[in-house]
Amino acid sequence: MNPFSEYRVMWILVFFDLPTETKKDIKEYTMFRKRLQQDGFTMFQFSIYVRHCASMENAEVHMKRVNSFLPEYGKVGIMCITDKQFGNIKLFYGKKAQTPNAPGQQLELF
C-alpha cells in the first residue's frame, strides 16, 4: 500500500468540554489548549482540535501524549479517522455549505 494513501494517513480529533468556573479551572483549560498547540494540533472549531499524522503508529504517539496531559476535570474525547473520512466531512455555516478549512499539510523529516 502507498505510504501516503488516504486510508493510511490519519487525523486525530480532540474534542473537549472543560470547566471554566474558577481561576484554577481557567488555568488548566488554557494549559490544555496550549499543550495541544505545542504538539501540532490546530483549532478546527471551538473545543475541537485536529492534527494530521502520516500513519496510525504516529497517531498513537500523539494520542498517548494528549492522554498524558489531560486536565483533572472535564470531558475530553480523542478520535482517530483516516484522511479519506476527514475529506468527507460536511460543514455548514447556518444553511450554507462551507468548504472544510483543514490545516495545511505538515512536513515530516525522517
mmCIF file with all atom_site columns, C-alpha atoms in Angstrom:
data_model
loop_
_atom_site.group_PDB
_atom_site.id
_atom_site.type_symbol
_atom_site.label_atom_id
_atom_site.label_alt_id
_atom_site.label_comp_id
_atom_site.label_asym_id
_atom_site.label_entity_id
_atom_site.label_seq_id
_atom_site.pdbx_PDB_ins_code
_atom_site.Cartn_x
_atom_site.Cartn_y
_atom_site.Cartn_z
_atom_site.occupancy
_atom_site.B_iso_or_equiv
_atom_site.pdbx_formal_charge
_atom_site.auth_seq_id
_atom_site.auth_comp_id
_atom_site.auth_asym_id
_atom_site.auth_atom_id
_atom_site.pdbx_PDB_model_num
ATOM 1   C CA . MET A 1 1   ? 0.000   0.000  0.000  1.00 0.00 ? 1   MET A CA 1
ATOM 2   C CA . ASN A 1 2   ? 1.191   3.512  -0.802 1.00 0.00 ? 2   ASN A CA 1
ATOM 3   C CA . PRO A 1 3   ? 2.706   5.042  2.382  1.00 0.00 ? 3   PRO A CA 1
ATOM 4   C CA . PHE A 1 4   ? 0.713   8.225  1.739  1.00 0.00 ? 4   PHE A CA 1
ATOM 5   C CA . SER A 1 5   ? -2.583  6.536  0.919  1.00 0.00 ? 5   SER A CA 1
ATOM 6   C CA . GLU A 1 6   ? -5.708  8.378  2.049  1.00 0.00 ? 6   GLU A CA 1
ATOM 7   C CA . TYR A 1 7   ? -6.516  5.246  4.067  1.00 0.00 ? 7   TYR A CA 1
ATOM 8   C CA . ARG A 1 8   ? -3.151  5.202  5.854  1.00 0.00 ? 8   ARG A CA 1
ATOM 9   C CA . VAL A 1 9   ? -2.807  8.916  6.620  1.00 0.00 ? 9   VAL A CA 1
ATOM 10  C CA . MET A 1 10  ? -4.685  9.699  9.827  1.00 0.00 ? 10  MET A CA 1
ATOM 11  C CA . TRP A 1 11  ? -6.301  12.681 11.519 1.00 0.00 ? 11  TRP A CA 1
ATOM 12  C CA . ILE A 1 12  ? -6.646  12.927 15.289 1.00 0.00 ? 12  ILE A CA 1
ATOM 13  C CA . LEU A 1 13  ? -9.583  14.928 16.607 1.00 0.00 ? 13  LEU A CA 1
ATOM 14  C CA . VAL A 1 14  ? -9.551  16.039 20.236 1.00 0.00 ? 14  VAL A CA 1
ATOM 15  C CA . PHE A 1 15  ? -12.826 17.460 21.478 1.00 0.00 ? 15  PHE A CA 1
ATOM 16  C CA . PHE A 1 16  ? -13.327 18.717 24.993 1.00 0.00 ? 16  PHE A CA 1
ATOM 17  C CA . ASP A 1 17  ? -15.683 20.377 27.420 1.00 0.00 ? 17  ASP A CA 1
ATOM 18  C CA . LEU A 1 18  ? -13.685 21.724 30.351 1.00 0.00 ? 18  LEU A CA 1
ATOM 19  C CA . PRO A 1 19  ? -14.931 23.728 33.325 1.00 0.00 ? 19  PRO A CA 1
ATOM 20  C CA . THR A 1 20  ? -14.028 27.437 33.482 1.00 0.00 ? 20  THR A CA 1
ATOM 21  C CA . GLU A 1 21  ? -15.721 28.435 36.742 1.00 0.00 ? 21  GLU A CA 1
ATOM 22  C CA . THR A 1 22  ? -12.651 29.157 38.890 1.00 0.00 ? 22  THR A CA 1
ATOM 23  C CA . LYS A 1 23  ? -9.241  30.673 38.194 1.00 0.00 ? 23  LYS A CA 1
ATOM 24  C CA . LYS A 1 24  ? -7.725  27.200 38.596 1.00 0.00 ? 24  LYS A CA 1
ATOM 25  C CA . ASP A 1 25  ? -10.185 25.794 36.010 1.00 0.00 ? 25  ASP A CA 1
ATOM 26  C CA . ILE A 1 26  ? -9.300  28.552 33.548 1.00 0.00 ? 26  ILE A CA 1
ATOM 27  C CA . LYS A 1 27  ? -5.584  27.940 34.089 1.00 0.00 ? 27  LYS A CA 1
ATOM 28  C CA . GLU A 1 28  ? -5.994  24.193 33.409 1.00 0.00 ? 28  GLU A CA 1
ATOM 29  C CA . TYR A 1 29  ? -8.154  24.904 30.333 1.00 0.00 ? 29  TYR A CA 1
ATOM 30  C CA . THR A 1 30  ? -5.552  27.321 28.971 1.00 0.00 ? 30  THR A CA 1
ATOM 31  C CA . MET A 1 31  ? -2.683  24.924 29.689 1.00 0.00 ? 31  MET A CA 1
ATOM 32  C CA . PHE A 1 32  ? -4.508  22.044 27.961 1.00 0.00 ? 32  PHE A CA 1
ATOM 33  C CA . ARG A 1 33  ? -5.102  24.109 24.818 1.00 0.00 ? 33  ARG A CA 1
ATOM 34  C CA . LYS A 1 34  ? -1.507  25.364 24.843 1.00 0.00 ? 34  LYS A CA 1
ATOM 35  C CA . ARG A 1 35  ? -0.147  21.817 25.113 1.00 0.00 ? 35  ARG A CA 1
ATOM 36  C CA . LEU A 1 36  ? -2.354  20.694 22.219 1.00 0.00 ? 36  LEU A CA 1
ATOM 37  C CA . GLN A 1 37  ? -0.965  23.509 20.093 1.00 0.00 ? 37  GLN A CA 1
ATOM 38  C CA . GLN A 1 38  ? 2.621   22.696 21.127 1.00 0.00 ? 38  GLN A CA 1
ATOM 39  C CA . ASP A 1 39  ? 2.030   19.124 19.940 1.00 0.00 ? 39  ASP A CA 1
ATOM 40  C CA . GLY A 1 40  ? 0.971   20.328 16.477 1.00 0.00 ? 40  GLY A CA 1
ATOM 41  C CA . PHE A 1 41  ? -2.822  20.461 16.889 1.00 0.00 ? 41  PHE A CA 1
ATOM 42  C CA . THR A 1 42  ? -4.769  23.335 15.340 1.00 0.00 ? 42  THR A CA 1
ATOM 43  C CA . MET A 1 43  ? -8.230  24.603 16.167 1.00 0.00 ? 43  MET A CA 1
ATOM 44  C CA . PHE A 1 44  ? -10.871 23.161 13.854 1.00 0.00 ? 44  PHE A CA 1
ATOM 45  C CA . GLN A 1 45  ? -13.799 24.599 15.779 1.00 0.00 ? 45  GLN A CA 1
ATOM 46  C CA . PHE A 1 46  ? -14.205 25.846 19.352 1.00 0.00 ? 46  PHE A CA 1
ATOM 47  C CA . SER A 1 47  ? -13.173 22.979 21.648 1.00 0.00 ? 47  SER A CA 1
ATOM 48  C CA . ILE A 1 48  ? -12.206 20.751 18.700 1.00 0.00 ? 48  ILE A CA 1
ATOM 49  C CA . TYR A 1 49  ? -8.563  20.464 17.698 1.00 0.00 ? 49  TYR A CA 1
ATOM 50  C CA . VAL A 1 50  ? -7.122  18.361 14.859 1.00 0.00 ? 50  VAL A CA 1
ATOM 51  C CA . ARG A 1 51  ? -3.724  17.008 13.936 1.00 0.00 ? 51  ARG A CA 1
ATOM 52  C CA . HIS A 1 52  ? -2.519  15.367 10.729 1.00 0.00 ? 52  HIS A CA 1
ATOM 53  C CA . CYS A 1 53  ? -0.419  12.199 11.130 1.00 0.00 ? 53  CYS A CA 1
ATOM 54  C CA . ALA A 1 54  ? 1.385   10.198 8.447  1.00 0.00 ? 54  ALA A CA 1
ATOM 55  C CA . SER A 1 55  ? 0.373   6.823  9.913  1.00 0.00 ? 55  SER A CA 1
ATOM 56  C CA . MET A 1 56  ? -1.613  5.107  12.645 1.00 0.00 ? 56  MET A CA 1
ATOM 57  C CA . GLU A 1 57  ? 1.634   4.469  14.536 1.00 0.00 ? 57  GLU A CA 1
ATOM 58  C CA . ASN A 1 58  ? 2.394   8.191  14.514 1.00 0.00 ? 58  ASN A CA 1
ATOM 59  C CA . ALA A 1 59  ? -1.182  8.974  15.568 1.00 0.00 ? 59  ALA A CA 1
ATOM 60  C CA . GLU A 1 60  ? -0.890  6.607  18.545 1.00 0.00 ? 60  GLU A CA 1
ATOM 61  C CA . VAL A 1 61  ? 2.174   8.538  19.776 1.00 0.00 ? 61  VAL A CA 1
ATOM 62  C CA . HIS A 1 62  ? 0.217   11.794 19.767 1.00 0.00 ? 62  HIS A CA 1
ATOM 63  C CA . MET A 1 63  ? -2.903  10.261 21.321 1.00 0.00 ? 63  MET A CA 1
ATOM 64  C CA . LYS A 1 64  ? -0.741  8.933  24.202 1.00 0.00 ? 64  LYS A CA 1
ATOM 65  C CA . ARG A 1 65  ? 0.819   12.371 24.565 1.00 0.00 ? 65  ARG A CA 1
ATOM 66  C CA . VAL A 1 66  ? -2.618  14.016 24.836 1.00 0.00 ? 66  VAL A CA 1
ATOM 67  C CA . ASN A 1 67  ? -3.592  11.371 27.376 1.00 0.00 ? 67  ASN A CA 1
ATOM 68  C CA . SER A 1 68  ? -0.527  12.312 29.451 1.00 0.00 ? 68  SER A CA 1
ATOM 69  C CA . PHE A 1 69  ? -1.652  15.933 29.943 1.00 0.00 ? 69  PHE A CA 1
ATOM 70  C CA . LEU A 1 70  ? -5.409  15.512 30.418 1.00 0.00 ? 70  LEU A CA 1
ATOM 71  C CA . PRO A 1 71  ? -6.861  18.025 32.883 1.00 0.00 ? 71  PRO A CA 1
ATOM 72  C CA . GLU A 1 72  ? -8.159  16.860 36.252 1.00 0.00 ? 72  GLU A CA 1
ATOM 73  C CA . TYR A 1 73  ? -11.791 17.710 35.462 1.00 0.00 ? 73  TYR A CA 1
ATOM 74  C CA . GLY A 1 74  ? -13.938 17.945 32.347 1.00 0.00 ? 74  GLY A CA 1
ATOM 75  C CA . LYS A 1 75  ? -14.662 15.728 29.383 1.00 0.00 ? 75  LYS A CA 1
ATOM 76  C CA . VAL A 1 76  ? -12.142 15.001 26.630 1.00 0.00 ? 76  VAL A CA 1
ATOM 77  C CA . GLY A 1 77  ? -12.659 12.771 23.596 1.00 0.00 ? 77  GLY A CA 1
ATOM 78  C CA . ILE A 1 78  ? -9.935  11.591 21.238 1.00 0.00 ? 78  ILE A CA 1
ATOM 79  C CA . MET A 1 79  ? -10.905 10.150 17.856 1.00 0.00 ? 79  MET A CA 1
ATOM 80  C CA . CYS A 1 80  ? -8.701  8.969  15.011 1.00 0.00 ? 80  CYS A CA 1
ATOM 81  C CA . ILE A 1 81  ? -10.017 8.887  11.441 1.00 0.00 ? 81  ILE A CA 1
ATOM 82  C CA . THR A 1 82  ? -8.481  8.312  8.013  1.00 0.00 ? 82  THR A CA 1
ATOM 83  C CA . ASP A 1 83  ? -7.678  11.111 5.611  1.00 0.00 ? 83  ASP A CA 1
ATOM 84  C CA . LYS A 1 84  ? -10.451 9.759  3.359  1.00 0.00 ? 84  LYS A CA 1
ATOM 85  C CA . GLN A 1 85  ? -13.007 10.058 6.181  1.00 0.00 ? 85  GLN A CA 1
ATOM 86  C CA . PHE A 1 86  ? -11.757 13.540 7.090  1.00 0.00 ? 86  PHE A CA 1
ATOM 87  C CA . GLY A 1 87  ? -12.192 14.590 3.474  1.00 0.00 ? 87  GLY A CA 1
ATOM 88  C CA . ASN A 1 88  ? -15.853 13.562 3.605  1.00 0.00 ? 88  ASN A CA 1
ATOM 89  C CA . ILE A 1 89  ? -16.728 15.964 6.435  1.00 0.00 ? 89  ILE A CA 1
ATOM 90  C CA . LYS A 1 90  ? -19.650 18.230 5.531  1.00 0.00 ? 90  LYS A CA 1
ATOM 91  C CA . LEU A 1 91  ? -19.567 21.652 7.180  1.00 0.00 ? 91  LEU A CA 1
ATOM 92  C CA . PHE A 1 92  ? -22.290 24.272 7.276  1.00 0.00 ? 92  PHE A CA 1
ATOM 93  C CA . TYR A 1 93  ? -22.484 27.861 8.424  1.00 0.00 ? 93  TYR A CA 1
ATOM 94  C CA . GLY A 1 94  ? -26.192 28.198 9.000  1.00 0.00 ? 94  GLY A CA 1
ATOM 95  C CA . LYS A 1 95  ? -27.738 26.582 5.941  1.00 0.00 ? 95  LYS A CA 1
ATOM 96  C CA . LYS A 1 96  ? -24.792 27.427 3.679  1.00 0.00 ? 96  LYS A CA 1
ATOM 97  C CA . ALA A 1 97  ? -22.310 24.650 2.973  1.00 0.00 ? 97  ALA A CA 1
ATOM 98  C CA . GLN A 1 98  ? -18.716 25.519 3.817  1.00 0.00 ? 98  GLN A CA 1
ATOM 99  C CA . THR A 1 99  ? -15.519 24.126 2.358  1.00 0.00 ? 99  THR A CA 1
ATOM 100 C CA . PRO A 1 100 ? -13.548 22.422 5.153  1.00 0.00 ? 100 PRO A CA 1
ATOM 101 C CA . ASN A 1 101 ? -10.764 24.709 6.310  1.00 0.00 ? 101 ASN A CA 1
ATOM 102 C CA . ALA A 1 102 ? -8.293  21.968 7.181  1.00 0.00 ? 102 ALA A CA 1
ATOM 103 C CA . PRO A 1 103 ? -4.849  22.879 8.447  1.00 0.00 ? 103 PRO A CA 1
ATOM 104 C CA . GLY A 1 104 ? -2.069  22.761 5.878  1.00 0.00 ? 104 GLY A CA 1
ATOM 105 C CA . GLN A 1 105 ? -0.180  19.536 5.394  1.00 0.00 ? 105 GLN A CA 1
ATOM 106 C CA . GLN A 1 106 ? 2.625   19.100 7.893  1.00 0.00 ? 106 GLN A CA 1
ATOM 107 C CA . LEU A 1 107 ? 6.103   18.241 6.760  1.00 0.00 ? 107 LEU A CA 1
ATOM 108 C CA . GLU A 1 108 ? 7.824   15.296 8.385  1.00 0.00 ? 108 GLU A CA 1
ATOM 109 C CA . LEU A 1 109 ? 11.562  14.747 8.430  1.00 0.00 ? 109 LEU A CA 1
ATOM 110 C CA . PHE A 1 110 ? 12.834  11.211 8.580  1.00 0.00 ? 110 PHE A CA 1
#
